[in-house]
Tab-separated table of C-alpha atoms in Angstrom:
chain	number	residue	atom	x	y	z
A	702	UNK	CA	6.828	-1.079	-13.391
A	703	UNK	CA	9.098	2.000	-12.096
A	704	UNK	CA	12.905	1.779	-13.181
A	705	UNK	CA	14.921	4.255	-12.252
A	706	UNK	CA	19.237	3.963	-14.133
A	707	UNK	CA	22.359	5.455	-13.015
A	708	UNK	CA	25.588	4.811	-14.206
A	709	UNK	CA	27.577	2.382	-12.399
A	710	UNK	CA	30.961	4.272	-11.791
A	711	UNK	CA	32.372	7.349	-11.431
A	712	UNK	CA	35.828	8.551	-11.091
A	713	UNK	CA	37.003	12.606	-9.862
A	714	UNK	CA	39.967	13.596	-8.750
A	715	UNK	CA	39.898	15.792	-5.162
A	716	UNK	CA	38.635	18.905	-5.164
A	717	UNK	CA	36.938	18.350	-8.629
A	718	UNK	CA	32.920	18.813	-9.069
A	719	UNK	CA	31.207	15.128	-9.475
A	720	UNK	CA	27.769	14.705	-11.459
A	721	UNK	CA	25.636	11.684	-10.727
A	722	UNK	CA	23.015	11.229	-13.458
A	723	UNK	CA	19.909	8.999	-12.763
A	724	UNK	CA	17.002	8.873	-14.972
A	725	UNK	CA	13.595	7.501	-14.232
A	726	UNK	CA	10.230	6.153	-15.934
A	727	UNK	CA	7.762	7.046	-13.705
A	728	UNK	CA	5.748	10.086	-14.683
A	729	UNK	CA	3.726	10.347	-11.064
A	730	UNK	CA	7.039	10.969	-9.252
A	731	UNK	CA	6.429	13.235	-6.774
A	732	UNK	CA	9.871	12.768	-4.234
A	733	UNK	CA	13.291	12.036	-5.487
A	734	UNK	CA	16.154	11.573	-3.180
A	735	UNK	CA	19.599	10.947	-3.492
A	736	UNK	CA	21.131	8.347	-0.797
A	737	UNK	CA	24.502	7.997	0.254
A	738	UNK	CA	26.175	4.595	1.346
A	739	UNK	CA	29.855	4.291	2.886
A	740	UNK	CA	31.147	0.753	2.928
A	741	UNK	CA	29.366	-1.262	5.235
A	742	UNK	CA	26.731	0.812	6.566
A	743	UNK	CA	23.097	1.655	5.519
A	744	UNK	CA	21.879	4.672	3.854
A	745	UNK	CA	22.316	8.296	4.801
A	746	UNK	CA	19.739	10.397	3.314
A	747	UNK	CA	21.611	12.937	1.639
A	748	UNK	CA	18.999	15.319	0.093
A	749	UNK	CA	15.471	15.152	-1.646
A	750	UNK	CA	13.599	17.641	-4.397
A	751	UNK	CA	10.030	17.178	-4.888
A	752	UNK	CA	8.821	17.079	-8.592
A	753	UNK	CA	7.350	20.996	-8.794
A	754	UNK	CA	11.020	22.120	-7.748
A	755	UNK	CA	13.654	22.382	-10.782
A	756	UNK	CA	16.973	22.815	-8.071
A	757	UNK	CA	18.367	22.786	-4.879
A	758	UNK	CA	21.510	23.565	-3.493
A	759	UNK	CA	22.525	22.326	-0.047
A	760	UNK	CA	26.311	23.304	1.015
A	761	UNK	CA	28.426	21.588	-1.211
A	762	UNK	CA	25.204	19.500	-2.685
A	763	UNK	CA	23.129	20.731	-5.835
A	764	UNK	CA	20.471	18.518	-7.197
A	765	UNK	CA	18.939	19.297	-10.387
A	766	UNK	CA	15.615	18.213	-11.954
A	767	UNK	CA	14.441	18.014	-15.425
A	768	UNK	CA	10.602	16.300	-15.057
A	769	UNK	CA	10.292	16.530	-18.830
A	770	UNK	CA	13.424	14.422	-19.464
A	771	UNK	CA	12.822	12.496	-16.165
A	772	UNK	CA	16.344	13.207	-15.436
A	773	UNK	CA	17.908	13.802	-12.303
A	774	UNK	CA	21.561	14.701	-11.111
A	775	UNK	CA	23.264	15.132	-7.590
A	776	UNK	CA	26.580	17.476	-7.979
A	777	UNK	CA	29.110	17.484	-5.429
A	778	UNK	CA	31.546	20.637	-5.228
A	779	UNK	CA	35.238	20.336	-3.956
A	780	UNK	CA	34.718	16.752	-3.822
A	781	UNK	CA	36.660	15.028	-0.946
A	782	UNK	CA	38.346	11.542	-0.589
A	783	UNK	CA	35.569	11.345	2.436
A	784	UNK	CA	32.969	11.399	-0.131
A	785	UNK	CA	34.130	8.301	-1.843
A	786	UNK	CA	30.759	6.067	-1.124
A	787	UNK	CA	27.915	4.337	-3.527
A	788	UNK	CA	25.140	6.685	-4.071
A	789	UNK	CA	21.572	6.187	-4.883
A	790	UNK	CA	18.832	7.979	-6.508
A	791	UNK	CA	15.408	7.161	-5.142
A	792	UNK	CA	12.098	8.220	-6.470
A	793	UNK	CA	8.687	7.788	-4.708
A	794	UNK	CA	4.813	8.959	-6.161
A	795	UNK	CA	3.035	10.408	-3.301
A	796	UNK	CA	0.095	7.969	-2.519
A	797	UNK	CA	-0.985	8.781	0.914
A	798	UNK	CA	-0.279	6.070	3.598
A	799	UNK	CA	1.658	3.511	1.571
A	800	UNK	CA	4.768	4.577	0.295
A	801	UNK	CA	6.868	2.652	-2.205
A	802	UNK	CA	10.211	3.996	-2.825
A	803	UNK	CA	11.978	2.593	-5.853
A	804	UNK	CA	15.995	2.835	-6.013
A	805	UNK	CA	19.090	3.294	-8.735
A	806	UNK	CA	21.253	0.576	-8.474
A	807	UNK	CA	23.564	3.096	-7.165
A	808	UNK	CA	26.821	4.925	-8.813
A	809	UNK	CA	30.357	3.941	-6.960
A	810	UNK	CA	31.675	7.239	-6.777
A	811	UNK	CA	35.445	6.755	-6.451
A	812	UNK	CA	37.525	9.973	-5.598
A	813	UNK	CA	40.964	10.513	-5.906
A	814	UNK	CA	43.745	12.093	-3.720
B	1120	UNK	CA	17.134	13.912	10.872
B	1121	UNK	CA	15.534	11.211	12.605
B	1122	UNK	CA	17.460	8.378	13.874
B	1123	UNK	CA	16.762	4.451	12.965
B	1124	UNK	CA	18.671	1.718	14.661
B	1125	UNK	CA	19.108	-1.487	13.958
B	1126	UNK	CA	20.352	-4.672	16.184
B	1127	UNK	CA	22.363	-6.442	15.495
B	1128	UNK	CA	24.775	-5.055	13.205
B	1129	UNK	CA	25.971	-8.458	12.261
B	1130	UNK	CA	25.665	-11.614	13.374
B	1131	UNK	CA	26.617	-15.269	11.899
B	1132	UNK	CA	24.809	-18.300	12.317
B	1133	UNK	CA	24.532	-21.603	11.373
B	1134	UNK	CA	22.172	-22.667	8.679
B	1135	UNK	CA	18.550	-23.890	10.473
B	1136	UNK	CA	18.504	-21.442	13.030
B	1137	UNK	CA	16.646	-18.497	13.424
B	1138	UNK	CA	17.909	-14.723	12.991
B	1139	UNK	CA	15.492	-11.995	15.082
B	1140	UNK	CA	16.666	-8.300	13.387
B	1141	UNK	CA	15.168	-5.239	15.343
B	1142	UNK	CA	14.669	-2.145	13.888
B	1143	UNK	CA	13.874	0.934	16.321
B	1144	UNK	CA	13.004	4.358	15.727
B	1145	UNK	CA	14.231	6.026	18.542
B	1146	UNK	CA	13.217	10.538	18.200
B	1147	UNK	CA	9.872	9.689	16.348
B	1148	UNK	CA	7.147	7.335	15.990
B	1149	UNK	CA	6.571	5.500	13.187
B	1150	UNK	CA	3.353	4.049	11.673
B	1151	UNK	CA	5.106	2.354	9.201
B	1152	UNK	CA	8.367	0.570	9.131
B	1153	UNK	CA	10.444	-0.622	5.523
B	1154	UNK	CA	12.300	-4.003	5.225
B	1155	UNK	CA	15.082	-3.700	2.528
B	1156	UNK	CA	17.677	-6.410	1.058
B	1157	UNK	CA	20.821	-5.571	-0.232
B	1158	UNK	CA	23.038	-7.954	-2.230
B	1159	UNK	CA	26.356	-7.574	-2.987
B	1160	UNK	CA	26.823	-4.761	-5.733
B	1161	UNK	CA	23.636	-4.399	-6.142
B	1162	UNK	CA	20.528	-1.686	-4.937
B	1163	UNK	CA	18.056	-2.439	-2.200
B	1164	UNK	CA	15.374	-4.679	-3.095
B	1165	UNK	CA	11.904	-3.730	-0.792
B	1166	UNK	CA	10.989	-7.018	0.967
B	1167	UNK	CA	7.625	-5.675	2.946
B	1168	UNK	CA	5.827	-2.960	4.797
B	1169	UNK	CA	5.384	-3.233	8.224
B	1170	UNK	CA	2.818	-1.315	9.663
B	1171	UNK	CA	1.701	-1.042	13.739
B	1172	UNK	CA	-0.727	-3.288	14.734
B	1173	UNK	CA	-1.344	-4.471	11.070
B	1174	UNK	CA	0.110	-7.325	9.059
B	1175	UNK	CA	2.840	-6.682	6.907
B	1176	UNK	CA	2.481	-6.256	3.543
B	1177	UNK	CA	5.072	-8.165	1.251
B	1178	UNK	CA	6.151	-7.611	-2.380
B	1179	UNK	CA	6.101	-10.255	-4.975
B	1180	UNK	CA	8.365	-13.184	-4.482
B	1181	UNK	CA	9.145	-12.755	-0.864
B	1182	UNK	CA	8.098	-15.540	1.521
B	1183	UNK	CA	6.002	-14.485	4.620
B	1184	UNK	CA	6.762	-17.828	6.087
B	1185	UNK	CA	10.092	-17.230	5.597
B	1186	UNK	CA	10.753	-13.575	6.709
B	1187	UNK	CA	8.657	-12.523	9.419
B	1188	UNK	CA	7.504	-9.509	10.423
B	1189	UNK	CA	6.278	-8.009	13.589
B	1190	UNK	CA	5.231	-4.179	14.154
B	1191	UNK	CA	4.248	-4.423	17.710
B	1192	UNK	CA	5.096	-0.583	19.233
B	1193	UNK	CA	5.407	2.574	16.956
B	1194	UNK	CA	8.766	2.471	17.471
B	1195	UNK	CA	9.944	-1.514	17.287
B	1196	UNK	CA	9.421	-3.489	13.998
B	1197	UNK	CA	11.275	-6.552	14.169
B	1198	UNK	CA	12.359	-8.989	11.296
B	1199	UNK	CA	13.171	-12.769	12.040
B	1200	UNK	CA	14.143	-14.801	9.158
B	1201	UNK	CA	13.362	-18.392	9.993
B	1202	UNK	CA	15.318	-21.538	9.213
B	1203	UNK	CA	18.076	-20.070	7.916
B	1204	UNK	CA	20.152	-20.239	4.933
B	1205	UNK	CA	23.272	-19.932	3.029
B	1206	UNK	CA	21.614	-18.061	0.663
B	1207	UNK	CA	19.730	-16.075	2.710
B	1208	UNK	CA	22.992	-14.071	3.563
B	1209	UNK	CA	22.859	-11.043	3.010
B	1210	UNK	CA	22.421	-7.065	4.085
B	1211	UNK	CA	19.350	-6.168	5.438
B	1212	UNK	CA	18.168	-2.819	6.069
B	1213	UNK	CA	15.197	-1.223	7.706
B	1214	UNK	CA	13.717	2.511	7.364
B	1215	UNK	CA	10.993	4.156	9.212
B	1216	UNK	CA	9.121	6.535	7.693
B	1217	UNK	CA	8.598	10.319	9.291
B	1218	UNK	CA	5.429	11.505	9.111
B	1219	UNK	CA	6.749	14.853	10.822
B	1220	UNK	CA	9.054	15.367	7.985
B	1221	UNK	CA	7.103	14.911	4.668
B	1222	UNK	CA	7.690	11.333	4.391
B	1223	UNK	CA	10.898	11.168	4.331
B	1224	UNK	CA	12.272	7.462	5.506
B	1225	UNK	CA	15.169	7.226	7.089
B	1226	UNK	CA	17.547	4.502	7.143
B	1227	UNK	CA	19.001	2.341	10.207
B	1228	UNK	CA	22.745	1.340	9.407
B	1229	UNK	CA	21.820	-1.989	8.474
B	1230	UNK	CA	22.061	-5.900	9.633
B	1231	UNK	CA	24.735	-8.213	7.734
B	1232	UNK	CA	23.398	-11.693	7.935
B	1233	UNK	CA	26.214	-14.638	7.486
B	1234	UNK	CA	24.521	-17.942	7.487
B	1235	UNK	CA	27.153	-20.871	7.421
């Protein structure tokens, strides 16, 4: 089935750039998305590339995409103590009415002051 | 974005009883509704699909009889886990997908479940 990896941990000190990885197996990916998660409280969808893009930058956020390495990344400029949170990389194949979204197991990013 | 809420945030019971979680989508309707679990540490684990009007659909290993599912309105699905268990404690989350906005789902803030 799908699998999508991401490193478990990541430290940065404030007002560093962070780089989550996350790679993935399934070749009919057409959304990714990148999730964040503060202690205690669902997800917050943070941003999403579909598969025919190769970047996007959002504020602070820049995701990039390589399809042929089925490798993803979410960087984070100026990171901030306030972005301290778990963060997960999603990935979904377009299939009409059913969607299945299949997650990281998320990368604790830890940021310090 | 689109706003998902779920009730209640958390809530405690005692093992044998019954837990009712609702999950609303409040700017948007939504044809079809996500259950998620979340253990400690770990990712989200897709429990079923909920869809209005429609049975739910549930992945591999997850006991309809056990975790019911109701989709009754476009904006209420509602997820009652019966006869309740220690082990059953957990984080549950529900998203809603948007079909205004490619797609996307969108999260509620999640249900913690403490069965004693």
């Amino acid at each position: 089935g799908e699998d999508v990896e991401q490193s478990l941990f990541l430290s940065v000190r404030e007002g560093d750039s962070s780089v989550i990885n996350c790679t993935y197996t399934d070749s009919s990916s057409t959304y990714l998305y990148w999730y964040k998660q503060e202690p205690g409280a669902g997800l917050q969808l943070l941003t999403y590339i579909f598969s025919n893009m190769d970047m996007k930058q959002d504020q602070r956020l820049t995701v990039l995409l390589n399809k042929k390495d089925k490798h993803l990344s979410l960087r984070i400029a100026d990171t901030q103590t306030g972005d301290s949170a778990i963060y997960f990389c999603a990935e979904t194949p377009f299939t009409g009415g059913y969607q299945k979204v299949t997650f990281g197991t998320g990368t604790k990013l830890q940021v310090i002051p | 974005g689109a706003v998902v809420s779920q009730h209640p945030s958390w809530v405690i019971c005692k093992s044998g009883t019954s837990v009712k979680i609702e999950c609303r989508s409040l700017d948007f309707q939504a044809t079809t509704m996500f259950w998620y679990r979340q253990f400690p540490k770990q990712s989200l684990m897709l429990m079923a699909t909920s869809n209005e009007g429609s049975k739910a659909t549930y992945e591999q290993g997850v006991e309809k009889d056990k975790f019911l599912i109701n989709h009754a309105s476009l904006t209420l699905s509602t997820l009652t886990v019966t006869s309740a268990h220690p082990e059953d404690s957990s984080f549950y989350i529900c998203s809603a997908r948007d079909p205004r906005s490619t797609d996307t789902q969108y999260f509620g803030p999640g249900t913690r479940l403490t069965v004693l």
